[in-house]
């Protein structure tokens, strides 16, 4: 199963993987952002760029999902209405 295999990547720190897999797991499918970055942040192992990315990217996604939700809610019509 692809989901289980992806989750299994998190049993080891992301530094063990090559730079391409780390980039994919951080920026394309942010599984490393979710699982590795909190610990690295606490131990001050993140660069300034990674710290900024870890704060602003989730906020950007929150804003985008909120905009999409409001647009979808405005266009919604119920089966009775």
Short mmCIF file of N, CA and C in Angstrom, two decimals:
data_model
loop_
_atom_site.label_atom_id
_atom_site.label_comp_id
_atom_site.label_asym_id
_atom_site.label_seq_id
_atom_site.Cartn_x
_atom_site.Cartn_y
_atom_site.Cartn_z
N UNK A 1 0.84 -1.17 0.00
CA UNK A 1 0.00 0.00 0.00
C UNK A 1 0.89 1.24 0.00
N UNK A 2 0.57 2.18 -0.87
CA UNK A 2 1.38 3.39 -1.03
C UNK A 2 1.37 4.27 0.22
N UNK A 3 0.25 4.36 0.88
CA UNK A 3 0.16 5.20 2.08
C UNK A 3 1.04 4.64 3.19
N UNK A 4 1.01 3.35 3.38
CA UNK A 4 1.83 2.72 4.42
C UNK A 4 3.32 2.88 4.07
N UNK A 5 3.67 2.70 2.81
CA UNK A 5 5.07 2.86 2.40
C UNK A 5 5.55 4.29 2.62
N UNK A 6 4.70 5.26 2.32
CA UNK A 6 5.05 6.66 2.54
C UNK A 6 5.22 6.94 4.02
N UNK A 7 4.33 6.42 4.82
CA UNK A 7 4.43 6.64 6.27
C UNK A 7 5.67 5.98 6.85
N UNK A 8 6.08 4.85 6.29
CA UNK A 8 7.27 4.15 6.76
C UNK A 8 8.55 4.97 6.56
N UNK A 9 8.53 5.92 5.64
CA UNK A 9 9.69 6.81 5.47
C UNK A 9 10.01 7.56 6.75
N UNK A 10 9.04 7.72 7.60
CA UNK A 10 9.21 8.53 8.80
C UNK A 10 9.80 7.77 9.97
N UNK A 11 10.08 6.51 9.80
CA UNK A 11 10.71 5.77 10.88
C UNK A 11 12.17 6.16 11.07
N UNK A 12 12.73 6.79 10.06
CA UNK A 12 14.12 7.24 10.11
C UNK A 12 14.16 8.75 9.87
N UNK A 13 15.17 9.42 10.40
CA UNK A 13 15.29 10.86 10.13
C UNK A 13 15.50 11.12 8.65
N UNK A 14 15.00 12.24 8.19
CA UNK A 14 15.06 12.53 6.76
C UNK A 14 16.49 12.74 6.26
N UNK A 15 17.46 12.98 7.11
CA UNK A 15 18.84 13.17 6.70
C UNK A 15 19.45 11.89 6.13
N UNK A 16 18.85 10.75 6.41
CA UNK A 16 19.37 9.48 5.90
C UNK A 16 19.08 9.28 4.42
N UNK A 17 18.11 10.01 3.88
CA UNK A 17 17.72 9.84 2.49
C UNK A 17 18.50 10.80 1.59
N UNK A 18 18.55 10.47 0.30
CA UNK A 18 19.27 11.35 -0.63
C UNK A 18 18.53 12.67 -0.79
N UNK A 19 19.21 13.66 -1.39
CA UNK A 19 18.66 15.01 -1.44
C UNK A 19 17.38 15.09 -2.28
N UNK A 20 17.22 14.23 -3.26
CA UNK A 20 16.02 14.27 -4.10
C UNK A 20 14.80 13.76 -3.33
N UNK A 21 14.97 12.68 -2.59
CA UNK A 21 13.87 12.16 -1.79
C UNK A 21 13.52 13.12 -0.65
N UNK A 22 14.55 13.75 -0.06
CA UNK A 22 14.30 14.76 0.98
C UNK A 22 13.51 15.93 0.42
N UNK A 23 13.89 16.40 -0.77
CA UNK A 23 13.17 17.52 -1.39
C UNK A 23 11.73 17.14 -1.70
N UNK A 24 11.53 15.95 -2.24
CA UNK A 24 10.17 15.50 -2.55
C UNK A 24 9.34 15.34 -1.27
N UNK A 25 9.95 14.80 -0.24
CA UNK A 25 9.24 14.59 1.02
C UNK A 25 9.05 15.86 1.83
N UNK A 26 9.67 16.93 1.41
CA UNK A 26 9.51 18.21 2.10
C UNK A 26 8.60 19.15 1.33
N UNK A 27 8.77 19.21 0.01
CA UNK A 27 8.07 20.23 -0.77
C UNK A 27 6.93 19.69 -1.62
N UNK A 28 7.06 18.49 -2.19
CA UNK A 28 5.98 17.96 -3.02
C UNK A 28 4.89 17.29 -2.20
N UNK A 29 5.28 16.35 -1.40
CA UNK A 29 4.37 15.68 -0.48
C UNK A 29 4.97 15.90 0.91
N UNK A 30 4.49 16.89 1.63
CA UNK A 30 5.21 17.36 2.82
C UNK A 30 5.15 16.42 4.03
N UNK A 31 5.46 15.16 3.81
CA UNK A 31 5.45 14.20 4.91
C UNK A 31 6.58 14.49 5.91
N UNK A 32 7.74 14.92 5.43
CA UNK A 32 8.85 15.25 6.34
C UNK A 32 8.57 16.54 7.10
N UNK A 33 7.85 17.44 6.47
CA UNK A 33 7.48 18.69 7.14
C UNK A 33 6.64 18.39 8.38
N UNK A 34 5.77 17.42 8.26
CA UNK A 34 4.87 17.07 9.36
C UNK A 34 5.59 16.31 10.46
N UNK A 35 6.46 15.40 10.09
CA UNK A 35 7.01 14.47 11.08
C UNK A 35 8.41 14.80 11.57
N UNK A 36 9.25 15.38 10.74
CA UNK A 36 10.65 15.62 11.12
C UNK A 36 10.93 17.03 11.59
N UNK A 37 10.23 18.00 11.04
CA UNK A 37 10.58 19.39 11.32
C UNK A 37 10.33 19.85 12.75
N UNK A 38 9.29 19.39 13.44
CA UNK A 38 9.14 19.86 14.83
C UNK A 38 10.35 19.53 15.70
N UNK A 39 10.85 18.31 15.61
CA UNK A 39 12.04 17.94 16.38
C UNK A 39 13.27 18.69 15.95
N UNK A 40 13.43 18.86 14.65
CA UNK A 40 14.59 19.61 14.15
C UNK A 40 14.52 21.08 14.56
N UNK A 41 13.33 21.61 14.60
CA UNK A 41 13.17 23.00 15.05
C UNK A 41 13.57 23.14 16.51
N UNK A 42 13.12 22.20 17.32
CA UNK A 42 13.45 22.25 18.76
C UNK A 42 14.94 22.11 19.00
N UNK A 43 15.62 21.32 18.18
CA UNK A 43 17.06 21.14 18.33
C UNK A 43 17.87 22.11 17.48
N UNK A 44 17.18 23.10 16.89
CA UNK A 44 17.81 24.15 16.08
C UNK A 44 18.65 23.60 14.94
N UNK A 45 18.09 22.62 14.23
CA UNK A 45 18.78 22.02 13.10
C UNK A 45 18.24 22.49 11.75
N UNK A 46 17.26 23.40 11.76
CA UNK A 46 16.69 23.91 10.53
C UNK A 46 17.36 25.22 10.13
N UNK A 47 17.51 25.41 8.84
CA UNK A 47 18.03 26.69 8.36
C UNK A 47 16.92 27.74 8.47
N UNK A 48 17.29 28.98 8.28
CA UNK A 48 16.29 30.05 8.34
C UNK A 48 15.24 29.87 7.25
N UNK A 49 15.68 29.50 6.04
CA UNK A 49 14.74 29.28 4.95
C UNK A 49 13.76 28.15 5.28
N UNK A 50 14.26 27.06 5.84
CA UNK A 50 13.38 25.94 6.21
C UNK A 50 12.41 26.34 7.31
N UNK A 51 12.85 27.14 8.25
CA UNK A 51 11.97 27.60 9.32
C UNK A 51 10.86 28.49 8.76
N UNK A 52 11.23 29.39 7.86
CA UNK A 52 10.23 30.27 7.24
C UNK A 52 9.25 29.44 6.41
N UNK A 53 9.76 28.50 5.64
CA UNK A 53 8.92 27.61 4.84
C UNK A 53 7.95 26.84 5.75
N UNK A 54 8.43 26.34 6.85
CA UNK A 54 7.60 25.55 7.77
C UNK A 54 6.50 26.35 8.43
N UNK A 55 6.65 27.66 8.50
CA UNK A 55 5.62 28.51 9.09
C UNK A 55 4.67 29.04 8.03
N UNK A 56 5.21 29.58 6.95
CA UNK A 56 4.37 30.28 5.98
C UNK A 56 3.66 29.38 4.99
N UNK A 57 4.23 28.24 4.64
CA UNK A 57 3.56 27.35 3.70
C UNK A 57 2.26 26.79 4.28
N UNK A 58 2.24 26.30 5.52
CA UNK A 58 0.96 25.86 6.07
C UNK A 58 -0.05 27.00 6.18
N UNK A 59 0.41 28.22 6.50
CA UNK A 59 -0.52 29.35 6.55
C UNK A 59 -1.09 29.66 5.16
N UNK A 60 -0.24 29.58 4.14
CA UNK A 60 -0.71 29.79 2.78
C UNK A 60 -1.76 28.75 2.40
N UNK A 61 -1.50 27.50 2.73
CA UNK A 61 -2.48 26.45 2.44
C UNK A 61 -3.78 26.65 3.20
N UNK A 62 -3.69 27.14 4.43
CA UNK A 62 -4.90 27.43 5.21
C UNK A 62 -5.72 28.52 4.54
N UNK A 63 -5.06 29.59 4.10
CA UNK A 63 -5.77 30.68 3.43
C UNK A 63 -6.40 30.19 2.13
N UNK A 64 -5.66 29.43 1.35
CA UNK A 64 -6.21 28.91 0.09
C UNK A 64 -7.39 27.98 0.31
N UNK A 65 -7.29 27.11 1.30
CA UNK A 65 -8.40 26.20 1.57
C UNK A 65 -9.62 26.96 2.09
N UNK A 66 -9.40 28.01 2.86
CA UNK A 66 -10.50 28.84 3.35
C UNK A 66 -11.21 29.56 2.19
N UNK A 67 -10.43 30.08 1.23
CA UNK A 67 -11.02 30.74 0.06
C UNK A 67 -11.83 29.74 -0.76
N UNK A 68 -11.26 28.56 -0.96
CA UNK A 68 -11.97 27.54 -1.73
C UNK A 68 -13.24 27.10 -1.02
N UNK A 69 -13.21 26.97 0.29
CA UNK A 69 -14.39 26.58 1.07
C UNK A 69 -15.49 27.62 0.92
N UNK A 70 -15.13 28.90 1.04
CA UNK A 70 -16.14 29.96 0.92
C UNK A 70 -16.75 29.98 -0.47
N UNK A 71 -15.95 29.79 -1.51
CA UNK A 71 -16.49 29.76 -2.87
C UNK A 71 -17.42 28.57 -3.06
N UNK A 72 -17.02 27.44 -2.57
CA UNK A 72 -17.86 26.25 -2.69
C UNK A 72 -19.16 26.41 -1.90
N UNK A 73 -19.08 27.02 -0.74
CA UNK A 73 -20.27 27.20 0.09
C UNK A 73 -21.25 28.18 -0.57
N UNK A 74 -20.74 29.22 -1.24
CA UNK A 74 -21.61 30.16 -1.94
C UNK A 74 -22.34 29.50 -3.11
N UNK A 75 -21.70 28.55 -3.74
CA UNK A 75 -22.29 27.88 -4.92
C UNK A 75 -23.16 26.67 -4.55
N UNK A 76 -23.17 26.31 -3.30
CA UNK A 76 -23.90 25.11 -2.87
C UNK A 76 -25.40 25.33 -2.93
N UNK A 77 -26.10 24.37 -3.45
CA UNK A 77 -27.55 24.35 -3.36
C UNK A 77 -27.96 22.98 -2.86
N UNK A 78 -28.90 22.96 -1.97
CA UNK A 78 -29.31 21.67 -1.40
C UNK A 78 -30.26 20.95 -2.36
N UNK A 79 -30.54 19.71 -2.07
CA UNK A 79 -31.43 18.92 -2.89
C UNK A 79 -32.88 19.43 -2.76
N UNK A 80 -33.18 20.04 -1.65
CA UNK A 80 -34.54 20.54 -1.43
C UNK A 80 -34.74 21.96 -1.94
N UNK A 81 -33.66 22.68 -2.22
CA UNK A 81 -33.81 24.09 -2.49
C UNK A 81 -33.58 24.48 -3.87
#
